[in-house]
Short mmCIF file of C-alpha atoms in Angstrom, two decimals:
data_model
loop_
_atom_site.label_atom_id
_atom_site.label_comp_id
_atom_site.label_asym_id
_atom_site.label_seq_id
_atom_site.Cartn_x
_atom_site.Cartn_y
_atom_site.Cartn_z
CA UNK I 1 -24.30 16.17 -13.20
CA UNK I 2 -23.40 14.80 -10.16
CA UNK I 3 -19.53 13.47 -10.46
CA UNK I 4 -18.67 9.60 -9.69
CA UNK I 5 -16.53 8.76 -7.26
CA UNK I 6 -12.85 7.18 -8.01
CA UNK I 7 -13.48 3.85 -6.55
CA UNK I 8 -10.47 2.51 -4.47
CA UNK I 9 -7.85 0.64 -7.34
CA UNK I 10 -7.83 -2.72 -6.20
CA UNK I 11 -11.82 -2.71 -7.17
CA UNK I 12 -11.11 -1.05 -10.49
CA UNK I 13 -8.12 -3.67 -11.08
CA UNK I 14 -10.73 -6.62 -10.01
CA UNK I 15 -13.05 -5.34 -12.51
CA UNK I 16 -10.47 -4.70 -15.62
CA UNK I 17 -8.25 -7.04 -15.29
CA UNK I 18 -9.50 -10.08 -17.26
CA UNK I 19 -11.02 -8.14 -20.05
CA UNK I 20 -7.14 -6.12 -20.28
CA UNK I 21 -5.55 -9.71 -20.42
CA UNK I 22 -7.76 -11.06 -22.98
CA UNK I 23 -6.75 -7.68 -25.47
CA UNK I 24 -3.48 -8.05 -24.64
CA UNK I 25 -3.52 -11.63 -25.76
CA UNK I 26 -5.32 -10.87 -28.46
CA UNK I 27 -2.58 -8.36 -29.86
CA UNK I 28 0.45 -9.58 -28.38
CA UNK I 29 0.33 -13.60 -27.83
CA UNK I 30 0.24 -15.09 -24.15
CA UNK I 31 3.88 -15.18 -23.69
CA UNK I 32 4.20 -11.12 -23.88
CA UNK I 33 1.05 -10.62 -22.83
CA UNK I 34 1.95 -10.85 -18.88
CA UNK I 35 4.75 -8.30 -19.33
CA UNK I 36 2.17 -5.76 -20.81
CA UNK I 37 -0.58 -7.09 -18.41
CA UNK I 38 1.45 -5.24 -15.41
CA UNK I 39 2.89 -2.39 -17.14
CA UNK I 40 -0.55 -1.07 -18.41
CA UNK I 41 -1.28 -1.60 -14.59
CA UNK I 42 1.50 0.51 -13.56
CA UNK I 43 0.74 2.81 -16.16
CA UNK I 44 -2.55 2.98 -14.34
CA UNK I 45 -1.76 3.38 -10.74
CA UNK I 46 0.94 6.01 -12.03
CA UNK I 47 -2.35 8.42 -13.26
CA UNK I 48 -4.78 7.11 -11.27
CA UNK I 49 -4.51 9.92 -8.73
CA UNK I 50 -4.74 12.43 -11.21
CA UNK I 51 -8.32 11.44 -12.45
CA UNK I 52 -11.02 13.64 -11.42
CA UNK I 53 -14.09 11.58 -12.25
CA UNK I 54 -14.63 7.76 -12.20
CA UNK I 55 -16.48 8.26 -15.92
CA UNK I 56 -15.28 5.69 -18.37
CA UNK I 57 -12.75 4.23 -16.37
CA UNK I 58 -13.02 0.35 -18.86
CA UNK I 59 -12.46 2.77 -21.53
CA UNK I 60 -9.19 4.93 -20.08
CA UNK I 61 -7.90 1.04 -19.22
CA UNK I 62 -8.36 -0.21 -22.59
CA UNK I 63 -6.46 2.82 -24.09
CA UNK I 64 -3.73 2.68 -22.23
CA UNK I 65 -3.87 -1.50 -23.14
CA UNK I 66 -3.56 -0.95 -26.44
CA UNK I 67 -0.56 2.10 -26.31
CA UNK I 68 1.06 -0.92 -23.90
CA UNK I 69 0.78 -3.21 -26.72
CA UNK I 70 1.84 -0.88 -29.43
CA UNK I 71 5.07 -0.06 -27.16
CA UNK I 72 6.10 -3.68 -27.23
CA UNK I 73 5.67 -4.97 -30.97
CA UNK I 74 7.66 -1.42 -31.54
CA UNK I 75 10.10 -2.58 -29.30
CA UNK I 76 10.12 -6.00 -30.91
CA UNK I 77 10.74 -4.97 -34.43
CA UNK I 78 14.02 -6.60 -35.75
CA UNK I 79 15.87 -3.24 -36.82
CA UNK I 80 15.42 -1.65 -32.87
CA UNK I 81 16.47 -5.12 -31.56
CA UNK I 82 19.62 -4.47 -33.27
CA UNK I 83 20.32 -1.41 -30.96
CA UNK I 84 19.55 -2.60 -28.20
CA UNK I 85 22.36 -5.18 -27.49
CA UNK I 86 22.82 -4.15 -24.25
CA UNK I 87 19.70 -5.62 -23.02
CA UNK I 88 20.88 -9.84 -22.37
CA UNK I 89 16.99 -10.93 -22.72
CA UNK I 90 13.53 -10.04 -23.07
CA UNK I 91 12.73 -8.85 -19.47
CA UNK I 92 11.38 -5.01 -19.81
CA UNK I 93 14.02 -2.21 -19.13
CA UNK I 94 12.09 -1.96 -15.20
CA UNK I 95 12.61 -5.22 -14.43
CA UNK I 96 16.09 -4.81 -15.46
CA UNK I 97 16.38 -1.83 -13.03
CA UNK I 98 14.98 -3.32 -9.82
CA UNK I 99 17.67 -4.96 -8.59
CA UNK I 100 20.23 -2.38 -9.41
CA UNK I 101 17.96 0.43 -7.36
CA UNK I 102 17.10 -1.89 -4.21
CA UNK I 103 18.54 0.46 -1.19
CA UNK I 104 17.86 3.99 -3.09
CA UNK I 105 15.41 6.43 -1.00
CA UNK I 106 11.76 5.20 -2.12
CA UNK I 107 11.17 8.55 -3.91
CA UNK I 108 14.54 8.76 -5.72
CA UNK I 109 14.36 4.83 -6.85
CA UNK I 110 11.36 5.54 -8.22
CA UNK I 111 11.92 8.40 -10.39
CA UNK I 112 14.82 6.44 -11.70
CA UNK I 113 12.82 3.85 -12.24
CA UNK I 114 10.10 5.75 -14.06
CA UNK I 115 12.23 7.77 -15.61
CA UNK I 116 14.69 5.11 -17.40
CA UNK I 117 12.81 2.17 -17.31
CA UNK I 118 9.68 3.48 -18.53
CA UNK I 119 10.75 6.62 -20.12
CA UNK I 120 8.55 8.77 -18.62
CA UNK I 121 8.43 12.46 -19.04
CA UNK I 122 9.21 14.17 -16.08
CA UNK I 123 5.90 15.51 -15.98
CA UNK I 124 4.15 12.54 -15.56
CA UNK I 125 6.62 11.00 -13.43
CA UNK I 126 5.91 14.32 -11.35
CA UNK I 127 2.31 13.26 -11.38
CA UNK I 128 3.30 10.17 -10.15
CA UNK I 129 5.62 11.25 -7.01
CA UNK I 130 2.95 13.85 -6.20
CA UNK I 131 5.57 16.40 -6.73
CA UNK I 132 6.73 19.45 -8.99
CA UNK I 133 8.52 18.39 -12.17
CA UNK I 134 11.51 20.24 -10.80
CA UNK I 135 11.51 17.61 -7.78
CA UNK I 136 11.03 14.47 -10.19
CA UNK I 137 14.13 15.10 -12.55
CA UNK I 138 16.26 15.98 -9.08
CA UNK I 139 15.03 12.80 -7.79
CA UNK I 140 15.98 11.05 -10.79
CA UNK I 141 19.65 12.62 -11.07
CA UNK I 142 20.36 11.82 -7.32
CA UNK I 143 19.19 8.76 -7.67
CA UNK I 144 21.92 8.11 -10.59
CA UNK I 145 24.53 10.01 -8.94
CA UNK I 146 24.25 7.21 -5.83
CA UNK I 147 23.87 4.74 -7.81
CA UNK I 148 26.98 5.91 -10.00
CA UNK I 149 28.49 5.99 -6.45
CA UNK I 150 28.09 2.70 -5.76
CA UNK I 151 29.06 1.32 -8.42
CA UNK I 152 32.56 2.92 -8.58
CA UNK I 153 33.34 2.27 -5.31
CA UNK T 1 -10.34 -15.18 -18.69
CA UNK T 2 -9.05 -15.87 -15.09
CA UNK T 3 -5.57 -14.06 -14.09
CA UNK T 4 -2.73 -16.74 -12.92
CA UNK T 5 -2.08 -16.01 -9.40
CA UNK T 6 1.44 -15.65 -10.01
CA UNK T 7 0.53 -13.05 -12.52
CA UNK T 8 -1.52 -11.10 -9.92
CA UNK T 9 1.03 -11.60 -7.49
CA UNK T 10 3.94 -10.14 -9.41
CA UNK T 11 1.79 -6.97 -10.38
CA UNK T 12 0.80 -6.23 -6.80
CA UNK T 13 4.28 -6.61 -5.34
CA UNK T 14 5.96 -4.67 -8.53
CA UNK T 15 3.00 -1.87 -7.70
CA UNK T 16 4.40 -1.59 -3.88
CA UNK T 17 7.93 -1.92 -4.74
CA UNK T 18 7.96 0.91 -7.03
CA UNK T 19 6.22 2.98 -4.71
CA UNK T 20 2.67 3.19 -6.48
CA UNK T 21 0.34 2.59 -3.99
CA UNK T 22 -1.31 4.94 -1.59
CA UNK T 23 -2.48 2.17 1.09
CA UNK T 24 -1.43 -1.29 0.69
CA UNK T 25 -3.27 -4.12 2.80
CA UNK T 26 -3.27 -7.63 3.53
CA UNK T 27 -4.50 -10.19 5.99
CA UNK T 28 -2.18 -11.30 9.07
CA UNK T 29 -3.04 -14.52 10.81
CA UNK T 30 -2.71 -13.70 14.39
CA UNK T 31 -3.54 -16.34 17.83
CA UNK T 32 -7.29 -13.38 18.00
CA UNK T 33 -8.06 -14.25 14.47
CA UNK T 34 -7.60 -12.97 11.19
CA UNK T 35 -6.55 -9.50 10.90
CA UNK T 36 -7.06 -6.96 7.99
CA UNK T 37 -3.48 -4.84 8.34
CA UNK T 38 -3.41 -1.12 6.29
CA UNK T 39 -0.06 0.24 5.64
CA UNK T 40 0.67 3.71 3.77
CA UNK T 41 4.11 5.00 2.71
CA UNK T 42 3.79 7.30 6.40
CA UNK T 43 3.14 3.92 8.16
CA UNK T 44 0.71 1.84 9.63
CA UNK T 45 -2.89 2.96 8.80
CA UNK T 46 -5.34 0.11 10.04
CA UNK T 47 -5.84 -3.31 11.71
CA UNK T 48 -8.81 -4.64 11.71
CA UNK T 49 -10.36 -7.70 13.49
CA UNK T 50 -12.64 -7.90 10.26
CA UNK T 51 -10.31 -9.83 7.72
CA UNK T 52 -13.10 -9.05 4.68
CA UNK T 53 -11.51 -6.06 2.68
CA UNK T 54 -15.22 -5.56 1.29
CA UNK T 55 -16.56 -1.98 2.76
CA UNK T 56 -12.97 -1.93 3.93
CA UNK T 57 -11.39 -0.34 0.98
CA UNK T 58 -13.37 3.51 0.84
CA UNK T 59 -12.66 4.07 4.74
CA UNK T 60 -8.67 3.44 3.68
CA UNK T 61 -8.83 5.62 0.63
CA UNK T 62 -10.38 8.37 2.68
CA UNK T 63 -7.56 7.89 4.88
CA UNK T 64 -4.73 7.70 2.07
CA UNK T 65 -5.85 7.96 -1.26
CA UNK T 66 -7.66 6.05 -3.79
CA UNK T 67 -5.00 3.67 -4.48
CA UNK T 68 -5.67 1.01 -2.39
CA UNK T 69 -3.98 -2.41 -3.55
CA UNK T 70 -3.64 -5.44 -1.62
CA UNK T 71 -0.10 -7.03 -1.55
CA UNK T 72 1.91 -8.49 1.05
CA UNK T 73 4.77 -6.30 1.01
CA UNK T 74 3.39 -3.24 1.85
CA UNK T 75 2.42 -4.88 5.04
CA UNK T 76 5.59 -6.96 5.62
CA UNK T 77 7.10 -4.69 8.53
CA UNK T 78 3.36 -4.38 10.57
CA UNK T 79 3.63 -8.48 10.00
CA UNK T 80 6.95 -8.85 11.95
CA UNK T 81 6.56 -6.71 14.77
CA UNK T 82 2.55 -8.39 15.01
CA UNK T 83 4.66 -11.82 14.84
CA UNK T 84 6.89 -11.47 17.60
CA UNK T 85 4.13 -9.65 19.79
CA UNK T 86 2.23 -12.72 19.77
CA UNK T 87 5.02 -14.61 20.29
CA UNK T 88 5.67 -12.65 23.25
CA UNK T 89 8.97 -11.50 22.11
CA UNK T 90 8.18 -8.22 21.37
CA UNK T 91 6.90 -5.34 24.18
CA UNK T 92 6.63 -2.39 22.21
CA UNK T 93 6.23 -2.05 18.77
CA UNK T 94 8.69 0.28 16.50
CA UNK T 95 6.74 0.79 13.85
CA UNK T 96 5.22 4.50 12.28
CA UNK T 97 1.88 5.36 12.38
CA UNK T 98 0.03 6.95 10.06
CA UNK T 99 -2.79 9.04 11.58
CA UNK T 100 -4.13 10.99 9.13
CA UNK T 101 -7.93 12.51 9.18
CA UNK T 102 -8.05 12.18 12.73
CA UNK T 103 -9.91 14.66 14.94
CA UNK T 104 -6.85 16.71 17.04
CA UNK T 105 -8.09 15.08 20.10
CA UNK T 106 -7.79 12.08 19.25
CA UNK T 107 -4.55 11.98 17.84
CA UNK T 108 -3.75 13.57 21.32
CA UNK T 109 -5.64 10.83 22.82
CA UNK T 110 -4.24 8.17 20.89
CA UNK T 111 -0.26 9.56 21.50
CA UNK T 112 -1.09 9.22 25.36
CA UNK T 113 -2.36 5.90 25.25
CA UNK T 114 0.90 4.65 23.19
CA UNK T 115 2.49 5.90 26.00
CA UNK T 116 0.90 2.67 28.39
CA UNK T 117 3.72 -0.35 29.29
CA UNK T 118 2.68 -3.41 27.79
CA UNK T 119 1.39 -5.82 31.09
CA UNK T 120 0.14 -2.89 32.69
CA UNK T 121 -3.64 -1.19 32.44
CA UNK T 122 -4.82 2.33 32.67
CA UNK T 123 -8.23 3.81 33.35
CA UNK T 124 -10.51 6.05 30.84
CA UNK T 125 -10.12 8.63 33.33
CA UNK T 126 -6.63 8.51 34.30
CA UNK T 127 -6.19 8.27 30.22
CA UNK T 128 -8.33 11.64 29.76
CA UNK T 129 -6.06 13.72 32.81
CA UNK T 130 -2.67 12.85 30.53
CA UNK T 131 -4.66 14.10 27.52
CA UNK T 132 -5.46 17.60 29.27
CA UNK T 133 -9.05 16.59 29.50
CA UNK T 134 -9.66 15.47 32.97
CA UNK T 135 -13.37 15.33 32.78
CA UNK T 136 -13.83 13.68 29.09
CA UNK T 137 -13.38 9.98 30.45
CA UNK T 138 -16.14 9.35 27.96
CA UNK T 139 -14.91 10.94 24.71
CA UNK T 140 -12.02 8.94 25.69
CA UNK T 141 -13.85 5.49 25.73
CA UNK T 142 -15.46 6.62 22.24
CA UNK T 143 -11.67 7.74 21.07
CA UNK T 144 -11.04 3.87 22.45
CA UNK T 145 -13.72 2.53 20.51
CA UNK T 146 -13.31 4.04 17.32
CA UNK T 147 -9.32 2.91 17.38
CA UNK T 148 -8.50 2.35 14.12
CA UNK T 149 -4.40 0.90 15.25
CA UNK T 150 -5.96 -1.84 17.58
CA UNK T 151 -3.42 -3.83 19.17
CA UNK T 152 -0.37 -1.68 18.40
CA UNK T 153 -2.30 1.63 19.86
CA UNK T 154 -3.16 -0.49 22.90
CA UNK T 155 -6.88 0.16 24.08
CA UNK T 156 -6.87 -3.28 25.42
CA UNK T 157 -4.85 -1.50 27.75
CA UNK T 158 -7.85 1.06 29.10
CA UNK T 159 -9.96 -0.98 32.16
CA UNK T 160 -13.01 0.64 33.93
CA UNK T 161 -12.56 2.93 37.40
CA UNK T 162 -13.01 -0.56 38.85
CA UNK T 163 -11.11 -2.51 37.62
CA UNK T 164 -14.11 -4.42 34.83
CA UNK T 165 -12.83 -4.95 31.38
CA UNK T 166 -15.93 -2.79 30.11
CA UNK T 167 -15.83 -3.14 26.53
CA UNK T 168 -13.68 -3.84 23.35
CA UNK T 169 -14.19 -3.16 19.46
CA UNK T 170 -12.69 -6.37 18.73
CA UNK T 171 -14.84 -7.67 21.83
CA UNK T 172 -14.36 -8.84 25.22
CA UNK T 173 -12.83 -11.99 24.54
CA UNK T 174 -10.20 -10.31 22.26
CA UNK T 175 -9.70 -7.86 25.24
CA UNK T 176 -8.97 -10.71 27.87
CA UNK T 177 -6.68 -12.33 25.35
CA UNK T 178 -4.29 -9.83 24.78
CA UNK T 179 -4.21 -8.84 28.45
CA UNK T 180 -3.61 -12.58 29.12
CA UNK T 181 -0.45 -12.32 26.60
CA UNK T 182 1.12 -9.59 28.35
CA UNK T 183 0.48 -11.07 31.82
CA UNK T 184 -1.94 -8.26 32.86
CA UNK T 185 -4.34 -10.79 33.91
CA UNK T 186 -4.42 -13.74 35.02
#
């Protein structure tokens, strides 16, 4: 069996995209929906050079939709809201983080990035850098160090 | 259900920022038309004088990878420099190419033919002696024609033996125009 292509992402996002809005919706209301609309995006483009066949792509989009979806109403429930005063509104921890990397090295803002605003493992942050797993968590703790850095002084 | 364009937007520029995309592309309005400009995290990739992404999007994954997103941002730095060249304010352009899955000659090709002043021209021939290849003045016109940097890699810059414009990707009219900016011709 002859294996399919990966087509380029922006013609598997033009494809998905509606149908991934309308689950999201569906499960989580339009208000939160737009949140999980890009991070199951993200979440995409994160594994999407790792995929070795083009075979049931609607299918791997919808999954990862749906674990999206389950992430948020977990992080909605009332007794996790209570821990996490830190957090001043609703904006997902990565928005949160954006600002505070700008000016980190490309590789190191986004393994902090990955790392503590998505909570990554470091192995599929590695998959994401294109590096080992040994490169991803020193990316991440040099990242923190300058940004600890900065802060301070 | 349609996607708010401020929805798309956001995803595509949170998908450069972070870093996630292989090759990210966009079109740049320029006084030669539309251009389709290719940018990967090792630098620019492609311009194009076709603006229509469609058959587009395989030759840049080849080049890159298969994550090829459109978003303004990735091509934000290729858009300045393109800016002030056609403003006239600009001579040489600073950015980084990226010039992967090129044949060696080529790239050897392509690194002499940076190397011509804006206003000025060069010959095929004269091009092929300061790539070590003193009799290839023709692989050097297909090397010309196959450019996929237009513009910033400056074929416009390569004239026949005599002097005659001979021929142009982006065609002659293109050619003339951008010699006409940097006061090559008249």
């Amino acid at each position: 069996m002859a294996t399919v292509a990966i087509p380029p992402f922006e013609l598997f996002y033009e494809e998905h995209r509606s149908e991934v809005l309308r689950l999201l919706r569906r499960r989580l209301g339009a208000q939160r929906a737009d949140d999980a609309f890009q991070e199951t995006f993200l979440r995409a483009l994160q594994a999407y050079r790792r995929l070795d066949h083009a075979e049931h792509l609607r299918a791997w989009v919808l999954t990862i939709a749906k674990n999206v979806a389950v992430d948020t109403l977990r992080r909605a429930r009332p007794e996790s809201e209570l821990v996490e005063t830190g957090i001043p509104d609703n904006r997902p921890a990565y928005e949160e983080l954006a600002p505070l990397t700008d000016g980190l090295p490309p590789t190191e803002r986004a393994a902090v990035v990955l790392r503590y605003g998505y909570d990554l493992p470091y192995d599929q942050i590695a998959a994401a850098l294109g590096s080992s797993e040994d490169a991803a968590r020193q990316a991440a703790s040099t990242g923190v160090r300058r940004l600890r850095r900065r802060t301070t002084s | 259900m349609t996607i708010s364009p401020d929805l798309d937007h956001r995803f595509r520029e949170a998908a450069a920022t972070l870093g996630l995309v292989d090759v990210g592309y966009d079109v740049v309005e320029s006084p030669v038309g539309p251009l389709l400009v290719a940018a990967s995290d090792r630098g620019l990739a492609s311009i194009s004088f076709d603006p229509e992404p469609e058959g587009q999007l395989e030759r840049l994954a080849r080049i890159a990878g298969p994550r090829v997103l459109r978003s303004s941002r990735s091509v934000d730095d290729a858009r300045r420099e393109l800016d002030e060249y056609f403003a006239g304010r600009r001579h040489a352009f600073g950015l980084s190419l990226d010039l992967r899955a090129l044949a060696p000659f080529t790239v050897s090709v392509l690194q002499e033919l940076a190397q011509v002043p804006y206003g000025e021209t060069t010959t095929y021939g004269a091009l092929a002696a300061r790539a070590g290849r003193p009799r290839a003045s023709r692989a050097v016109g297909t090397v010309m024609n196959r450019n996929r940097i237009p513009i910033v890699l400056p074929c416009h810059r390569v004239v026949g033996a005599t002097g005659n414009l001979v021929g142009y990707a982006g065609g002659l009219d293109r050619k003339t125009a951008l010699l006409r900016l940097e006061g090559a011709i008249l």
